[in-house]
PDB file of C-alpha atoms in Angstrom:
ATOM      1  CA  UNK A   1      19.352   4.861 -19.552  1.00 94.00           C
ATOM      2  CA  UNK A   2      18.666   8.581 -18.758  1.00 95.00           C
ATOM      3  CA  UNK A   3      19.547  10.321 -21.854  1.00 95.00           C
ATOM      4  CA  UNK A   4      21.496  13.044 -20.058  1.00 94.00           C
ATOM      5  CA  UNK A   5      23.317  11.062 -17.738  1.00 93.00           C
ATOM      6  CA  UNK A   6      23.533   7.623 -19.244  1.00 94.00           C
ATOM      7  CA  UNK A   7      23.196   5.844 -16.678  1.00 92.00           C
ATOM      8  CA  UNK A   8      20.218   3.108 -15.870  1.00 91.00           C
ATOM      9  CA  UNK A   9      17.187   4.344 -14.299  1.00 93.00           C
ATOM     10  CA  UNK A  10      16.271   2.921 -10.801  1.00 90.00           C
ATOM     11  CA  UNK A  11      13.323   1.206 -10.229  1.00 89.00           C
ATOM     12  CA  UNK A  12      11.061  -0.511  -8.139  1.00 87.00           C
ATOM     13  CA  UNK A  13      11.954  -4.253  -7.226  1.00 80.00           C
ATOM     14  CA  UNK A  14       8.255  -4.991  -6.796  1.00 81.00           C
ATOM     15  CA  UNK A  15       5.866  -3.229  -9.175  1.00 77.00           C
ATOM     16  CA  UNK A  16       8.185  -1.499 -11.263  1.00 79.00           C
ATOM     17  CA  UNK A  17       8.358  -0.070 -14.831  1.00 88.00           C
ATOM     18  CA  UNK A  18       6.993  -2.404 -17.396  1.00 89.00           C
ATOM     19  CA  UNK A  19       7.968  -3.169 -21.801  1.00 93.00           C
ATOM     20  CA  UNK A  20       5.262  -4.204 -23.706  1.00 94.00           C
ATOM     21  CA  UNK A  21       6.412  -6.498 -26.737  1.00 94.00           C
ATOM     22  CA  UNK A  22       4.607  -7.986 -29.326  1.00 94.00           C
ATOM     23  CA  UNK A  23       5.892 -10.623 -31.840  1.00 92.00           C
ATOM     24  CA  UNK A  24       5.344  -9.469 -35.472  1.00 93.00           C
ATOM     25  CA  UNK A  25       4.382 -11.624 -38.354  1.00 88.00           C
ATOM     26  CA  UNK A  26       1.527 -13.187 -36.593  1.00 87.00           C
ATOM     27  CA  UNK A  27      -2.276 -11.906 -36.851  1.00 88.00           C
ATOM     28  CA  UNK A  28      -3.971 -10.647 -33.620  1.00 87.00           C
ATOM     29  CA  UNK A  29      -0.399 -10.979 -31.706  1.00 88.00           C
ATOM     30  CA  UNK A  30      -0.707 -11.288 -27.773  1.00 89.00           C
ATOM     31  CA  UNK A  31       1.162  -8.283 -25.934  1.00 91.00           C
ATOM     32  CA  UNK A  32       3.402  -9.735 -23.489  1.00 91.00           C
ATOM     33  CA  UNK A  33       4.949  -7.521 -20.609  1.00 92.00           C
ATOM     34  CA  UNK A  34       8.766  -7.664 -19.436  1.00 90.00           C
ATOM     35  CA  UNK A  35       9.007  -6.074 -16.067  1.00 89.00           C
ATOM     36  CA  UNK A  36      12.384  -3.916 -15.304  1.00 89.00           C
ATOM     37  CA  UNK A  37      14.847  -5.103 -12.746  1.00 86.00           C
ATOM     38  CA  UNK A  38      15.444  -2.690  -9.758  1.00 86.00           C
ATOM     39  CA  UNK A  39      18.809  -1.609 -10.971  1.00 87.00           C
ATOM     40  CA  UNK A  40      17.273  -0.566 -14.461  1.00 87.00           C
ATOM     41  CA  UNK A  41      17.874  -3.401 -16.583  1.00 89.00           C
ATOM     42  CA  UNK A  42      15.675  -6.076 -17.813  1.00 90.00           C
ATOM     43  CA  UNK A  43      16.439  -9.164 -19.555  1.00 89.00           C
ATOM     44  CA  UNK A  44      14.197 -11.768 -21.268  1.00 89.00           C
ATOM     45  CA  UNK A  45      15.199 -15.646 -22.204  1.00 88.00           C
ATOM     46  CA  UNK A  46      12.328 -16.574 -23.821  1.00 87.00           C
ATOM     47  CA  UNK A  47      12.177 -15.189 -26.926  1.00 87.00           C
ATOM     48  CA  UNK A  48      12.600 -16.664 -30.736  1.00 89.00           C
ATOM     49  CA  UNK A  49      14.220 -14.891 -33.219  1.00 91.00           C
ATOM     50  CA  UNK A  50      12.173 -12.496 -35.379  1.00 92.00           C
ATOM     51  CA  UNK A  51      10.838  -8.852 -35.366  1.00 94.00           C
ATOM     52  CA  UNK A  52       9.291  -7.426 -32.312  1.00 94.00           C
ATOM     53  CA  UNK A  53       7.588  -4.319 -31.677  1.00 95.00           C
ATOM     54  CA  UNK A  54       8.501  -2.720 -28.175  1.00 95.00           C
ATOM     55  CA  UNK A  55       7.823  -0.094 -25.611  1.00 95.00           C
ATOM     56  CA  UNK A  56       8.841   1.161 -22.162  1.00 93.00           C
ATOM     57  CA  UNK A  57       6.382   2.829 -20.298  1.00 86.00           C
ATOM     58  CA  UNK A  58       4.356   2.672 -17.270  1.00 87.00           C
ATOM     59  CA  UNK A  59       7.455   3.693 -15.322  1.00 91.00           C
ATOM     60  CA  UNK A  60       9.326   6.552 -13.584  1.00 94.00           C
ATOM     61  CA  UNK A  61      10.254   8.246 -17.225  1.00 95.00           C
ATOM     62  CA  UNK A  62       8.688   9.646 -20.639  1.00 93.00           C
ATOM     63  CA  UNK A  63       7.367   6.474 -22.088  1.00 92.00           C
ATOM     64  CA  UNK A  64       9.357   5.932 -24.872  1.00 92.00           C
ATOM     65  CA  UNK A  65       7.922   5.535 -28.578  1.00 93.00           C
ATOM     66  CA  UNK A  66       7.029   2.018 -30.149  1.00 94.00           C
ATOM     67  CA  UNK A  67      10.302   0.559 -31.814  1.00 95.00           C
ATOM     68  CA  UNK A  68      10.941  -2.544 -33.829  1.00 96.00           C
ATOM     69  CA  UNK A  69      13.521  -4.471 -32.771  1.00 94.00           C
ATOM     70  CA  UNK A  70      15.222  -7.620 -34.827  1.00 94.00           C
ATOM     71  CA  UNK A  71      15.696 -10.207 -32.007  1.00 92.00           C
ATOM     72  CA  UNK A  72      18.697 -12.456 -33.483  1.00 90.00           C
ATOM     73  CA  UNK A  73      20.230 -14.842 -30.604  1.00 86.00           C
ATOM     74  CA  UNK A  74      21.438 -12.831 -27.925  1.00 89.00           C
ATOM     75  CA  UNK A  75      20.456  -9.021 -28.772  1.00 91.00           C
ATOM     76  CA  UNK A  76      21.175  -5.826 -26.443  1.00 92.00           C
ATOM     77  CA  UNK A  77      18.789  -3.147 -26.672  1.00 93.00           C
ATOM     78  CA  UNK A  78      18.673   0.129 -24.708  1.00 94.00           C
ATOM     79  CA  UNK A  79      15.687   2.361 -24.391  1.00 95.00           C
ATOM     80  CA  UNK A  80      16.689   5.839 -23.933  1.00 95.00           C
ATOM     81  CA  UNK A  81      14.520   8.104 -21.981  1.00 95.00           C
ATOM     82  CA  UNK A  82      14.233  10.822 -19.060  1.00 95.00           C
ATOM     83  CA  UNK A  83      13.127  10.345 -15.991  1.00 96.00           C
ATOM     84  CA  UNK A  84      10.218  12.137 -14.430  1.00 96.00           C
ATOM     85  CA  UNK A  85      12.970  13.808 -11.693  1.00 97.00           C
ATOM     86  CA  UNK A  86      16.231  13.382 -11.193  1.00 97.00           C
ATOM     87  CA  UNK A  87      17.524  13.219  -7.242  1.00 97.00           C
ATOM     88  CA  UNK A  88      20.961  15.111  -6.867  1.00 96.00           C
ATOM     89  CA  UNK A  89      23.192  16.192  -4.529  1.00 97.00           C
ATOM     90  CA  UNK A  90      21.784  13.387  -1.671  1.00 97.00           C
ATOM     91  CA  UNK A  91      23.942  13.946   1.491  1.00 98.00           C
ATOM     92  CA  UNK A  92      22.707  11.029   4.281  1.00 98.00           C
ATOM     93  CA  UNK A  93      23.999  11.773   7.610  1.00 97.00           C
ATOM     94  CA  UNK A  94      23.265   9.371  10.970  1.00 97.00           C
ATOM     95  CA  UNK A  95      23.084  11.517  14.279  1.00 97.00           C
ATOM     96  CA  UNK A  96      23.973   8.638  16.698  1.00 93.00           C
ATOM     97  CA  UNK A  97      22.922  10.985  19.881  1.00 95.00           C
ATOM     98  CA  UNK A  98      19.714  11.938  18.827  1.00 96.00           C
ATOM     99  CA  UNK A  99      19.054   8.618  16.300  1.00 96.00           C
ATOM    100  CA  UNK A 100      18.064  11.048  13.752  1.00 98.00           C
ATOM    101  CA  UNK A 101      18.788  10.054   9.926  1.00 98.00           C
ATOM    102  CA  UNK A 102      18.774  13.072   7.621  1.00 98.00           C
ATOM    103  CA  UNK A 103      18.735  13.421   4.043  1.00 98.00           C
ATOM    104  CA  UNK A 104      19.807  16.320   2.256  1.00 98.00           C
ATOM    105  CA  UNK A 105      19.219  16.580  -1.768  1.00 98.00           C
ATOM    106  CA  UNK A 106      17.804  18.697  -4.963  1.00 98.00           C
ATOM    107  CA  UNK A 107      15.358  17.762  -7.588  1.00 97.00           C
ATOM    108  CA  UNK A 108      15.425  18.272 -10.842  1.00 96.00           C
ATOM    109  CA  UNK A 109      12.313  18.361 -12.419  1.00 93.00           C
ATOM    110  CA  UNK A 110      12.264  17.083 -15.962  1.00 93.00           C
ATOM    111  CA  UNK A 111       8.609  17.051 -16.974  1.00 90.00           C
ATOM    112  CA  UNK A 112       6.642  19.979 -16.318  1.00 91.00           C
ATOM    113  CA  UNK A 113       3.994  18.295 -14.091  1.00 94.00           C
ATOM    114  CA  UNK A 114       4.643  19.290 -10.195  1.00 96.00           C
ATOM    115  CA  UNK A 115       6.190  17.056  -7.747  1.00 97.00           C
ATOM    116  CA  UNK A 116       3.522  15.321  -5.831  1.00 97.00           C
ATOM    117  CA  UNK A 117       5.448  13.873  -2.471  1.00 97.00           C
ATOM    118  CA  UNK A 118       8.995  13.376  -1.600  1.00 98.00           C
ATOM    119  CA  UNK A 119       9.991  10.746   1.015  1.00 98.00           C
ATOM    120  CA  UNK A 120      13.031   8.606   2.863  1.00 98.00           C
ATOM    121  CA  UNK A 121      12.799   4.915   3.124  1.00 97.00           C
ATOM    122  CA  UNK A 122      14.871   2.794   4.966  1.00 98.00           C
ATOM    123  CA  UNK A 123      15.063  -1.236   5.084  1.00 97.00           C
ATOM    124  CA  UNK A 124      17.904  -3.781   5.355  1.00 97.00           C
ATOM    125  CA  UNK A 125      17.720  -4.868   1.710  1.00 95.00           C
ATOM    126  CA  UNK A 126      19.644  -2.521  -0.750  1.00 94.00           C
ATOM    127  CA  UNK A 127      17.015  -2.273  -3.313  1.00 92.00           C
ATOM    128  CA  UNK A 128      14.563  -0.096  -0.369  1.00 94.00           C
ATOM    129  CA  UNK A 129      11.900   1.454  -1.966  1.00 93.00           C
ATOM    130  CA  UNK A 130       8.102   2.215  -1.923  1.00 91.00           C
ATOM    131  CA  UNK A 131       7.551  -1.089  -2.515  1.00 89.00           C
ATOM    132  CA  UNK A 132      10.063  -2.638   0.137  1.00 92.00           C
ATOM    133  CA  UNK A 133      10.854  -0.674   3.398  1.00 95.00           C
ATOM    134  CA  UNK A 134      10.663  -0.977   6.562  1.00 96.00           C
ATOM    135  CA  UNK A 135      10.195   2.571   7.803  1.00 97.00           C
ATOM    136  CA  UNK A 136       9.563   6.047   5.268  1.00 97.00           C
ATOM    137  CA  UNK A 137       8.744   9.124   6.321  1.00 98.00           C
ATOM    138  CA  UNK A 138       7.327  11.249   3.151  1.00 97.00           C
ATOM    139  CA  UNK A 139       6.373  14.876   2.691  1.00 98.00           C
ATOM    140  CA  UNK A 140       3.869  16.002   0.066  1.00 97.00           C
ATOM    141  CA  UNK A 141       4.969  19.225  -2.274  1.00 95.00           C
ATOM    142  CA  UNK A 142       2.428  19.624  -4.753  1.00 95.00           C
ATOM    143  CA  UNK A 143       4.515  22.007  -6.541  1.00 95.00           C
ATOM    144  CA  UNK A 144       6.873  22.930  -9.468  1.00 95.00           C
ATOM    145  CA  UNK A 145      10.250  23.234  -8.005  1.00 95.00           C
ATOM    146  CA  UNK A 146      13.711  24.720  -8.257  1.00 94.00           C
ATOM    147  CA  UNK A 147      16.531  23.031  -8.880  1.00 94.00           C
ATOM    148  CA  UNK A 148      17.822  25.302  -6.509  1.00 95.00           C
ATOM    149  CA  UNK A 149      16.083  24.267  -3.305  1.00 96.00           C
ATOM    150  CA  UNK A 150      17.350  21.942  -0.953  1.00 97.00           C
ATOM    151  CA  UNK A 151      15.094  19.332   0.878  1.00 98.00           C
ATOM    152  CA  UNK A 152      15.726  18.042   3.601  1.00 98.00           C
ATOM    153  CA  UNK A 153      13.895  14.656   5.538  1.00 98.00           C
ATOM    154  CA  UNK A 154      14.552  13.579   8.422  1.00 98.00           C
ATOM    155  CA  UNK A 155      13.853  10.124  10.356  1.00 98.00           C
ATOM    156  CA  UNK A 156      13.995   8.770  13.458  1.00 97.00           C
ATOM    157  CA  UNK A 157      15.627   5.459  14.028  1.00 97.00           C
ATOM    158  CA  UNK A 158      13.848   4.305  17.142  1.00 95.00           C
ATOM    159  CA  UNK A 159      12.003   1.702  15.357  1.00 94.00           C
ATOM    160  CA  UNK A 160      14.835   0.272  13.632  1.00 95.00           C
ATOM    161  CA  UNK A 161      17.018  -2.513  15.086  1.00 95.00           C
ATOM    162  CA  UNK A 162      19.916  -1.052  16.416  1.00 95.00           C
ATOM    163  CA  UNK A 163      23.651  -2.757  15.690  1.00 96.00           C
ATOM    164  CA  UNK A 164      22.620  -3.222  12.095  1.00 97.00           C
ATOM    165  CA  UNK A 165      23.165  -2.076   8.802  1.00 97.00           C
ATOM    166  CA  UNK A 166      20.236  -0.175   6.707  1.00 98.00           C
ATOM    167  CA  UNK A 167      19.709   1.178   3.315  1.00 98.00           C
ATOM    168  CA  UNK A 168      18.790   4.544   2.898  1.00 98.00           C
ATOM    169  CA  UNK A 169      17.039   5.975  -0.116  1.00 97.00           C
ATOM    170  CA  UNK A 170      15.341   9.308  -1.413  1.00 98.00           C
ATOM    171  CA  UNK A 171      12.090   8.987  -3.685  1.00 97.00           C
ATOM    172  CA  UNK A 172      10.171  11.642  -5.532  1.00 97.00           C
ATOM    173  CA  UNK A 173       6.707  10.975  -7.212  1.00 96.00           C
ATOM    174  CA  UNK A 174       5.383  13.294 -10.339  1.00 96.00           C
ATOM    175  CA  UNK A 175       1.647  13.886 -10.177  1.00 95.00           C
ATOM    176  CA  UNK A 176      -0.739  13.858 -13.065  1.00 93.00           C
ATOM    177  CA  UNK A 177       0.405  10.969 -14.778  1.00 91.00           C
ATOM    178  CA  UNK A 178      -1.168   7.643 -14.775  1.00 86.00           C
ATOM    179  CA  UNK A 179       1.070   4.719 -13.089  1.00 87.00           C
ATOM    180  CA  UNK A 180       3.732   6.903 -12.577  1.00 91.00           C
ATOM    181  CA  UNK A 181       6.124   5.239 -10.386  1.00 93.00           C
ATOM    182  CA  UNK A 182       8.597   7.095  -8.127  1.00 95.00           C
ATOM    183  CA  UNK A 183      12.325   8.515  -9.029  1.00 96.00           C
ATOM    184  CA  UNK A 184      15.380   7.062  -6.837  1.00 96.00           C
ATOM    185  CA  UNK A 185      18.491   8.240  -5.559  1.00 95.00           C
ATOM    186  CA  UNK A 186      21.151   5.254  -5.421  1.00 93.00           C
ATOM    187  CA  UNK A 187      20.785   3.855  -1.734  1.00 95.00           C
ATOM    188  CA  UNK A 188      23.211   4.517   0.756  1.00 97.00           C
ATOM    189  CA  UNK A 189      24.358   2.101   3.450  1.00 98.00           C
ATOM    190  CA  UNK A 190      24.416   3.255   7.376  1.00 97.00           C
ATOM    191  CA  UNK A 191      25.197   1.588  10.467  1.00 97.00           C
ATOM    192  CA  UNK A 192      22.606   2.226  12.812  1.00 97.00           C
ATOM    193  CA  UNK A 193      23.475   2.021  16.764  1.00 95.00           C
ATOM    194  CA  UNK A 194      21.139   3.657  18.825  1.00 93.00           C
ATOM    195  CA  UNK A 195      22.494   2.919  22.095  1.00 91.00           C
ATOM    196  CA  UNK A 196      24.157   6.629  22.760  1.00 88.00           C
ATOM    197  CA  UNK A 197      20.092   7.621  22.258  1.00 86.00           C
TER     198      UNK A 197
END
């Protein structure tokens, strides 16, 4: 959960962020990994009752501290962190005369590392992301950004199937963080009709 908004930090459907989990009470225990779901939730139904060390890392958020969790039957646990970048004030529009989708947005850069890239992605699947996309446009930034700056990305829809719904989403990737994943806006569904282009 984002410590500021209390909302789940959305993830890549494929190759998303991971949780390391170690069952305590054994000599040289193995570290298991659980992947987050695309909506930022996670679940694991194959754990015995007991104490576990857990840590969320290799993601699109500041890694959490290693924590000991007591698991007894159905147990809920929330990781609280901060995404590297919050994508805010998103607006998506489709110009059906030009066949162009435009995304306008601002970035709240939580990490002091520069923003490496921003991107606009499209796919028929709601989980559109860097790892699941039909079409994408990307722009290199390589700079620390102001939360006041409005970014604009445009995508031609000529290579998308006309007469269909697509989900669009903005992504932003932090630089200088090993195994960092992109942060995302919520996906927005638009009907693409290129018959007037």
